[in-house]
């Protein structure tokens, strides 16, 4: 008789950062949440016809809903410090926090290049692209997203004032075909996300009229 294998391996949620032009994973572009949050809040704002319009428009949808995701993640260097991890000893969790923060900063090299172009008299400079982010929450939920909010609460520090424990609040907005093009990889990633929802919905076993206390709706 084999020994009990113990608890099942728990998958981690996280963010995958892609090059917005090539759609390849950026160096250090996989940010795994150290501890999965206890709650994840999703809000869907429906895109429907305007109220007070034509009655034939009452049930029409003008596009996918605007889906926003909010979660709180914890980052703690305790285990790394106990293991003698050199990065944790020298910097605490600053590298992990910086990896998240720099997703919403234009690269400094791009800022410098744009300044140089402006000094040379270039009149039109294209806005800078952020990394293309995917929110991964199991194989069933991989959504293209844009960061809308990032809040960090540092809760403990080492003697050199490096943060060693923090809570991170993330606000994400799912990018749909209203934001992306069907013709590119981003649009394809969104369509896969929506089709996965539809596939899961197809597995739902519907109820009965009797459970609602009625015989029908006719």
PDB file of N, CA and C in Angstrom, residues 85-162:
ATOM      1  N   UNK A  85      18.835  33.411   1.209  1.00  0.00           N
ATOM      2  CA  UNK A  85      18.812  33.949  -0.146  1.00  0.00           C
ATOM      3  C   UNK A  85      19.520  35.310  -0.189  1.00  0.00           C
ATOM      4  N   UNK A  86      20.511  35.435  -1.087  1.00  0.00           N
ATOM      5  CA  UNK A  86      21.329  36.648  -1.120  1.00  0.00           C
ATOM      6  C   UNK A  86      20.533  37.882  -1.539  1.00  0.00           C
ATOM      7  N   UNK A  87      19.649  37.725  -2.514  1.00  0.00           N
ATOM      8  CA  UNK A  87      18.838  38.869  -2.937  1.00  0.00           C
ATOM      9  C   UNK A  87      17.939  39.349  -1.807  1.00  0.00           C
ATOM     10  N   UNK A  88      17.297  38.387  -1.102  1.00  0.00           N
ATOM     11  CA  UNK A  88      16.420  38.756  -0.001  1.00  0.00           C
ATOM     12  C   UNK A  88      17.206  39.409   1.122  1.00  0.00           C
ATOM     13  N   UNK A  89      18.408  38.901   1.387  1.00  0.00           N
ATOM     14  CA  UNK A  89      19.243  39.485   2.444  1.00  0.00           C
ATOM     15  C   UNK A  89      19.651  40.903   2.103  1.00  0.00           C
ATOM     16  N   UNK A  90      19.959  41.140   0.845  1.00  0.00           N
ATOM     17  CA  UNK A  90      20.457  42.459   0.447  1.00  0.00           C
ATOM     18  C   UNK A  90      19.341  43.458   0.132  1.00  0.00           C
ATOM     19  N   UNK A  91      18.233  42.955  -0.453  1.00  0.00           N
ATOM     20  CA  UNK A  91      17.194  43.874  -0.936  1.00  0.00           C
ATOM     21  C   UNK A  91      15.805  43.609  -0.356  1.00  0.00           C
ATOM     22  N   UNK A  92      15.614  42.559   0.434  1.00  0.00           N
ATOM     23  CA  UNK A  92      14.272  42.233   0.912  1.00  0.00           C
ATOM     24  C   UNK A  92      13.388  41.827  -0.257  1.00  0.00           C
ATOM     25  N   UNK A  93      12.165  42.353  -0.286  1.00  0.00           N
ATOM     26  CA  UNK A  93      11.251  42.042  -1.393  1.00  0.00           C
ATOM     27  C   UNK A  93      11.198  43.173  -2.416  1.00  0.00           C
ATOM     28  N   UNK A  94      12.153  44.101  -2.345  1.00  0.00           N
ATOM     29  CA  UNK A  94      12.175  45.215  -3.294  1.00  0.00           C
ATOM     30  C   UNK A  94      12.214  44.742  -4.750  1.00  0.00           C
ATOM     31  N   UNK A  95      12.969  43.672  -5.104  1.00  0.00           N
ATOM     32  CA  UNK A  95      12.937  43.229  -6.499  1.00  0.00           C
ATOM     33  C   UNK A  95      11.546  42.805  -6.975  1.00  0.00           C
ATOM     34  N   UNK A  96      10.804  42.057  -6.122  1.00  0.00           N
ATOM     35  CA  UNK A  96       9.453  41.639  -6.516  1.00  0.00           C
ATOM     36  C   UNK A  96       8.531  42.836  -6.673  1.00  0.00           C
ATOM     37  N   UNK A  97       8.611  43.776  -5.726  1.00  0.00           N
ATOM     38  CA  UNK A  97       7.767  44.965  -5.817  1.00  0.00           C
ATOM     39  C   UNK A  97       8.112  45.787  -7.050  1.00  0.00           C
ATOM     40  N   UNK A  98       9.402  45.920  -7.328  1.00  0.00           N
ATOM     41  CA  UNK A  98       9.824  46.706  -8.488  1.00  0.00           C
ATOM     42  C   UNK A  98       9.393  46.057  -9.792  1.00  0.00           C
ATOM     43  N   UNK A  99       9.386  44.721  -9.832  1.00  0.00           N
ATOM     44  CA  UNK A  99       8.937  44.030 -11.041  1.00  0.00           C
ATOM     45  C   UNK A  99       7.481  44.372 -11.348  1.00  0.00           C
ATOM     46  N   UNK A 100       6.659  44.479 -10.308  1.00  0.00           N
ATOM     47  CA  UNK A 100       5.270  44.879 -10.500  1.00  0.00           C
ATOM     48  C   UNK A 100       5.169  46.359 -10.868  1.00  0.00           C
ATOM     49  N   UNK A 101       5.887  47.197 -10.153  1.00  0.00           N
ATOM     50  CA  UNK A 101       5.796  48.641 -10.373  1.00  0.00           C
ATOM     51  C   UNK A 101       6.226  49.048 -11.775  1.00  0.00           C
ATOM     52  N   UNK A 102       7.292  48.451 -12.267  1.00  0.00           N
ATOM     53  CA  UNK A 102       7.808  48.878 -13.574  1.00  0.00           C
ATOM     54  C   UNK A 102       6.891  48.501 -14.724  1.00  0.00           C
ATOM     55  N   UNK A 103       5.869  47.670 -14.468  1.00  0.00           N
ATOM     56  CA  UNK A 103       4.902  47.380 -15.524  1.00  0.00           C
ATOM     57  C   UNK A 103       4.074  48.608 -15.881  1.00  0.00           C
ATOM     58  N   UNK A 104       3.999  49.594 -14.977  1.00  0.00           N
ATOM     59  CA  UNK A 104       3.200  50.789 -15.247  1.00  0.00           C
ATOM     60  C   UNK A 104       4.085  52.024 -15.469  1.00  0.00           C
ATOM     61  N   UNK A 105       5.392  51.824 -15.594  1.00  0.00           N
ATOM     62  CA  UNK A 105       6.324  52.898 -15.908  1.00  0.00           C
ATOM     63  C   UNK A 105       6.786  52.752 -17.362  1.00  0.00           C
ATOM     64  N   UNK A 106       6.871  53.853 -18.112  1.00  0.00           N
ATOM     65  CA  UNK A 106       7.560  53.755 -19.395  1.00  0.00           C
ATOM     66  C   UNK A 106       9.032  53.440 -19.142  1.00  0.00           C
ATOM     67  N   UNK A 107       9.671  52.611 -19.978  1.00  0.00           N
ATOM     68  CA  UNK A 107      11.089  52.314 -19.770  1.00  0.00           C
ATOM     69  C   UNK A 107      11.928  53.590 -19.783  1.00  0.00           C
ATOM     70  N   UNK A 108      12.898  53.671 -18.882  1.00  0.00           N
ATOM     71  CA  UNK A 108      13.735  54.878 -18.797  1.00  0.00           C
ATOM     72  C   UNK A 108      14.493  55.114 -20.100  1.00  0.00           C
ATOM     73  N   UNK A 109      14.894  54.022 -20.794  1.00  0.00           N
ATOM     74  CA  UNK A 109      15.604  54.177 -22.064  1.00  0.00           C
ATOM     75  C   UNK A 109      14.709  54.856 -23.102  1.00  0.00           C
ATOM     76  N   UNK A 110      13.407  54.516 -23.080  1.00  0.00           N
ATOM     77  CA  UNK A 110      12.469  55.135 -24.016  1.00  0.00           C
ATOM     78  C   UNK A 110      12.255  56.600 -23.677  1.00  0.00           C
ATOM     79  N   UNK A 111      12.149  56.898 -22.381  1.00  0.00           N
ATOM     80  CA  UNK A 111      12.024  58.298 -21.966  1.00  0.00           C
ATOM     81  C   UNK A 111      13.224  59.111 -22.443  1.00  0.00           C
ATOM     82  N   UNK A 112      14.423  58.553 -22.273  1.00  0.00           N
ATOM     83  CA  UNK A 112      15.633  59.252 -22.691  1.00  0.00           C
ATOM     84  C   UNK A 112      15.652  59.434 -24.209  1.00  0.00           C
ATOM     85  N   UNK A 113      15.258  58.395 -24.941  1.00  0.00           N
ATOM     86  CA  UNK A 113      15.241  58.481 -26.396  1.00  0.00           C
ATOM     87  C   UNK A 113      14.242  59.523 -26.875  1.00  0.00           C
ATOM     88  N   UNK A 114      13.064  59.578 -26.254  1.00  0.00           N
ATOM     89  CA  UNK A 114      12.067  60.573 -26.637  1.00  0.00           C
ATOM     90  C   UNK A 114      12.549  61.988 -26.350  1.00  0.00           C
ATOM     91  N   UNK A 115      13.256  62.150 -25.252  1.00  0.00           N
ATOM     92  CA  UNK A 115      13.823  63.464 -24.939  1.00  0.00           C
ATOM     93  C   UNK A 115      14.840  63.861 -25.998  1.00  0.00           C
ATOM     94  N   UNK A 116      15.683  62.919 -26.392  1.00  0.00           N
ATOM     95  CA  UNK A 116      16.690  63.213 -27.422  1.00  0.00           C
ATOM     96  C   UNK A 116      16.030  63.583 -28.745  1.00  0.00           C
ATOM     97  N   UNK A 117      14.945  62.882 -29.105  1.00  0.00           N
ATOM     98  CA  UNK A 117      14.226  63.198 -30.335  1.00  0.00           C
ATOM     99  C   UNK A 117      13.610  64.593 -30.264  1.00  0.00           C
ATOM    100  N   UNK A 118      13.047  64.931 -29.084  1.00  0.00           N
ATOM    101  CA  UNK A 118      12.458  66.264 -28.918  1.00  0.00           C
ATOM    102  C   UNK A 118      13.519  67.348 -29.058  1.00  0.00           C
ATOM    103  N   UNK A 119      14.713  67.086 -28.534  1.00  0.00           N
ATOM    104  CA  UNK A 119      15.811  68.056 -28.641  1.00  0.00           C
ATOM    105  C   UNK A 119      16.259  68.231 -30.087  1.00  0.00           C
ATOM    106  N   UNK A 120      16.036  67.197 -30.909  1.00  0.00           N
ATOM    107  CA  UNK A 120      16.413  67.265 -32.319  1.00  0.00           C
ATOM    108  C   UNK A 120      15.321  67.887 -33.184  1.00  0.00           C
ATOM    109  N   UNK A 121      14.200  68.270 -32.551  1.00  0.00           N
ATOM    110  CA  UNK A 121      13.130  68.939 -33.278  1.00  0.00           C
ATOM    111  C   UNK A 121      12.068  68.035 -33.845  1.00  0.00           C
ATOM    112  N   UNK A 122      12.051  66.761 -33.450  1.00  0.00           N
ATOM    113  CA  UNK A 122      10.999  65.855 -33.915  1.00  0.00           C
ATOM    114  C   UNK A 122       9.677  66.293 -33.306  1.00  0.00           C
ATOM    115  N   UNK A 123       8.686  66.542 -34.163  1.00  0.00           N
ATOM    116  CA  UNK A 123       7.432  67.130 -33.687  1.00  0.00           C
ATOM    117  C   UNK A 123       6.444  66.100 -33.166  1.00  0.00           C
ATOM    118  N   UNK A 124       6.460  64.905 -33.747  1.00  0.00           N
ATOM    119  CA  UNK A 124       5.488  63.889 -33.335  1.00  0.00           C
ATOM    120  C   UNK A 124       6.216  62.672 -32.798  1.00  0.00           C
ATOM    121  N   UNK A 125       6.004  62.391 -31.537  1.00  0.00           N
ATOM    122  CA  UNK A 125       6.619  61.241 -30.884  1.00  0.00           C
ATOM    123  C   UNK A 125       5.496  60.311 -30.416  1.00  0.00           C
ATOM    124  N   UNK A 126       5.571  59.064 -30.852  1.00  0.00           N
ATOM    125  CA  UNK A 126       4.503  58.116 -30.521  1.00  0.00           C
ATOM    126  C   UNK A 126       4.473  57.843 -29.018  1.00  0.00           C
ATOM    127  N   UNK A 127       3.264  57.742 -28.446  1.00  0.00           N
ATOM    128  CA  UNK A 127       3.173  57.359 -27.032  1.00  0.00           C
ATOM    129  C   UNK A 127       3.826  56.006 -26.790  1.00  0.00           C
ATOM    130  N   UNK A 128       4.327  55.816 -25.594  1.00  0.00           N
ATOM    131  CA  UNK A 128       5.060  54.596 -25.259  1.00  0.00           C
ATOM    132  C   UNK A 128       4.098  53.452 -24.936  1.00  0.00           C
ATOM    133  N   UNK A 129       4.474  52.251 -25.366  1.00  0.00           N
ATOM    134  CA  UNK A 129       3.660  51.067 -25.118  1.00  0.00           C
ATOM    135  C   UNK A 129       4.078  50.383 -23.818  1.00  0.00           C
ATOM    136  N   UNK A 130       3.076  50.039 -23.018  1.00  0.00           N
ATOM    137  CA  UNK A 130       3.338  49.212 -21.834  1.00  0.00           C
ATOM    138  C   UNK A 130       3.450  47.764 -22.291  1.00  0.00           C
ATOM    139  N   UNK A 131       4.033  46.879 -21.470  1.00  0.00           N
ATOM    140  CA  UNK A 131       4.016  45.454 -21.808  1.00  0.00           C
ATOM    141  C   UNK A 131       2.579  44.961 -21.939  1.00  0.00           C
ATOM    142  N   UNK A 132       2.384  43.977 -22.803  1.00  0.00           N
ATOM    143  CA  UNK A 132       1.066  43.361 -22.949  1.00  0.00           C
ATOM    144  C   UNK A 132       0.940  42.321 -21.836  1.00  0.00           C
ATOM    145  N   UNK A 133      -0.020  42.531 -20.942  1.00  0.00           N
ATOM    146  CA  UNK A 133      -0.122  41.697 -19.740  1.00  0.00           C
ATOM    147  C   UNK A 133      -1.230  40.664 -19.866  1.00  0.00           C
ATOM    148  N   UNK A 134      -0.939  39.474 -19.376  1.00  0.00           N
ATOM    149  CA  UNK A 134      -1.940  38.413 -19.254  1.00  0.00           C
ATOM    150  C   UNK A 134      -2.108  38.074 -17.787  1.00  0.00           C
ATOM    151  N   UNK A 135      -3.348  38.083 -17.316  1.00  0.00           N
ATOM    152  CA  UNK A 135      -3.644  37.638 -15.961  1.00  0.00           C
ATOM    153  C   UNK A 135      -3.965  36.152 -16.017  1.00  0.00           C
ATOM    154  N   UNK A 136      -3.190  35.360 -15.300  1.00  0.00           N
ATOM    155  CA  UNK A 136      -3.348  33.904 -15.337  1.00  0.00           C
ATOM    156  C   UNK A 136      -3.894  33.435 -13.992  1.00  0.00           C
ATOM    157  N   UNK A 137      -5.076  32.859 -14.039  1.00  0.00           N
ATOM    158  CA  UNK A 137      -5.704  32.323 -12.829  1.00  0.00           C
ATOM    159  C   UNK A 137      -6.241  30.944 -13.189  1.00  0.00           C
ATOM    160  N   UNK A 138      -5.343  29.993 -13.335  1.00  0.00           N
ATOM    161  CA  UNK A 138      -5.592  28.625 -13.778  1.00  0.00           C
ATOM    162  C   UNK A 138      -5.650  28.586 -15.300  1.00  0.00           C
ATOM    163  N   UNK A 139      -5.626  27.379 -15.825  1.00  0.00           N
ATOM    164  CA  UNK A 139      -5.648  27.189 -17.271  1.00  0.00           C
ATOM    165  C   UNK A 139      -6.976  27.653 -17.865  1.00  0.00           C
ATOM    166  N   UNK A 140      -8.022  27.729 -17.040  1.00  0.00           N
ATOM    167  CA  UNK A 140      -9.340  28.126 -17.526  1.00  0.00           C
ATOM    168  C   UNK A 140      -9.524  29.632 -17.613  1.00  0.00           C
ATOM    169  N   UNK A 141      -8.625  30.391 -17.009  1.00  0.00           N
ATOM    170  CA  UNK A 141      -8.777  31.850 -17.028  1.00  0.00           C
ATOM    171  C   UNK A 141      -7.431  32.506 -17.318  1.00  0.00           C
ATOM    172  N   UNK A 142      -7.230  32.827 -18.564  1.00  0.00           N
ATOM    173  CA  UNK A 142      -6.039  33.560 -18.999  1.00  0.00           C
ATOM    174  C   UNK A 142      -6.542  34.751 -19.796  1.00  0.00           C
ATOM    175  N   UNK A 143      -6.509  35.926 -19.195  1.00  0.00           N
ATOM    176  CA  UNK A 143      -7.145  37.096 -19.785  1.00  0.00           C
ATOM    177  C   UNK A 143      -6.132  38.198 -20.086  1.00  0.00           C
ATOM    178  N   UNK A 144      -6.223  38.805 -21.282  1.00  0.00           N
ATOM    179  CA  UNK A 144      -5.400  39.990 -21.540  1.00  0.00           C
ATOM    180  C   UNK A 144      -5.928  41.151 -20.706  1.00  0.00           C
ATOM    181  N   UNK A 145      -5.051  41.842 -20.019  1.00  0.00           N
ATOM    182  CA  UNK A 145      -5.489  42.888 -19.095  1.00  0.00           C
ATOM    183  C   UNK A 145      -4.614  44.133 -19.205  1.00  0.00           C
ATOM    184  N   UNK A 146      -5.152  45.202 -18.680  1.00  0.00           N
ATOM    185  CA  UNK A 146      -4.406  46.438 -18.486  1.00  0.00           C
ATOM    186  C   UNK A 146      -4.459  46.790 -17.013  1.00  0.00           C
ATOM    187  N   UNK A 147      -3.328  47.194 -16.441  1.00  0.00           N
ATOM    188  CA  UNK A 147      -3.308  47.622 -15.048  1.00  0.00           C
ATOM    189  C   UNK A 147      -4.059  48.949 -14.927  1.00  0.00           C
ATOM    190  N   UNK A 148      -4.994  49.018 -13.995  1.00  0.00           N
ATOM    191  CA  UNK A 148      -5.711  50.264 -13.742  1.00  0.00           C
ATOM    192  C   UNK A 148      -5.382  50.840 -12.366  1.00  0.00           C
ATOM    193  N   UNK A 149      -4.868  49.989 -11.493  1.00  0.00           N
ATOM    194  CA  UNK A 149      -4.580  50.435 -10.128  1.00  0.00           C
ATOM    195  C   UNK A 149      -3.510  49.539  -9.524  1.00  0.00           C
ATOM    196  N   UNK A 150      -2.585  50.145  -8.834  1.00  0.00           N
ATOM    197  CA  UNK A 150      -1.548  49.384  -8.142  1.00  0.00           C
ATOM    198  C   UNK A 150      -1.241  50.101  -6.838  1.00  0.00           C
ATOM    199  N   UNK A 151      -1.547  49.448  -5.736  1.00  0.00           N
ATOM    200  CA  UNK A 151      -1.330  50.025  -4.418  1.00  0.00           C
ATOM    201  C   UNK A 151      -0.499  49.067  -3.582  1.00  0.00           C
ATOM    202  N   UNK A 152       0.550  49.589  -2.951  1.00  0.00           N
ATOM    203  CA  UNK A 152       1.465  48.759  -2.175  1.00  0.00           C
ATOM    204  C   UNK A 152       1.533  49.276  -0.745  1.00  0.00           C
ATOM    205  N   UNK A 153       1.281  48.388   0.202  1.00  0.00           N
ATOM    206  CA  UNK A 153       1.416  48.718   1.620  1.00  0.00           C
ATOM    207  C   UNK A 153       2.559  47.901   2.197  1.00  0.00           C
ATOM    208  N   UNK A 154       3.676  48.556   2.473  1.00  0.00           N
ATOM    209  CA  UNK A 154       4.834  47.872   3.048  1.00  0.00           C
ATOM    210  C   UNK A 154       4.635  47.796   4.562  1.00  0.00           C
ATOM    211  N   UNK A 155       4.758  46.587   5.112  1.00  0.00           N
ATOM    212  CA  UNK A 155       4.356  46.364   6.503  1.00  0.00           C
ATOM    213  C   UNK A 155       5.506  46.041   7.445  1.00  0.00           C
ATOM    214  N   UNK A 156       6.655  45.660   6.930  1.00  0.00           N
ATOM    215  CA  UNK A 156       7.794  45.342   7.793  1.00  0.00           C
ATOM    216  C   UNK A 156       9.080  45.587   7.015  1.00  0.00           C
ATOM    217  N   UNK A 157      10.146  45.921   7.761  1.00  0.00           N
ATOM    218  CA  UNK A 157      11.406  46.297   7.133  1.00  0.00           C
ATOM    219  C   UNK A 157      12.571  45.644   7.876  1.00  0.00           C
ATOM    220  N   UNK A 158      13.666  45.408   7.144  1.00  0.00           N
ATOM    221  CA  UNK A 158      14.871  44.896   7.785  1.00  0.00           C
ATOM    222  C   UNK A 158      15.690  46.073   8.341  1.00  0.00           C
ATOM    223  N   UNK A 159      16.821  45.821   8.989  1.00  0.00           N
ATOM    224  CA  UNK A 159      17.607  46.926   9.575  1.00  0.00           C
ATOM    225  C   UNK A 159      18.096  47.952   8.549  1.00  0.00           C
ATOM    226  N   UNK A 160      18.152  47.560   7.274  1.00  0.00           N
ATOM    227  CA  UNK A 160      18.578  48.497   6.228  1.00  0.00           C
ATOM    228  C   UNK A 160      17.387  49.170   5.547  1.00  0.00           C
ATOM    229  N   UNK A 161      16.192  48.999   6.142  1.00  0.00           N
ATOM    230  CA  UNK A 161      14.940  49.584   5.659  1.00  0.00           C
ATOM    231  C   UNK A 161      14.482  49.007   4.326  1.00  0.00           C
ATOM    232  N   UNK A 162      14.966  47.828   3.986  1.00  0.00           N
ATOM    233  CA  UNK A 162      14.390  47.119   2.846  1.00  0.00           C
ATOM    234  C   UNK A 162      13.052  46.527   3.262  1.00  0.00           C
TER     235      UNK A 162
END
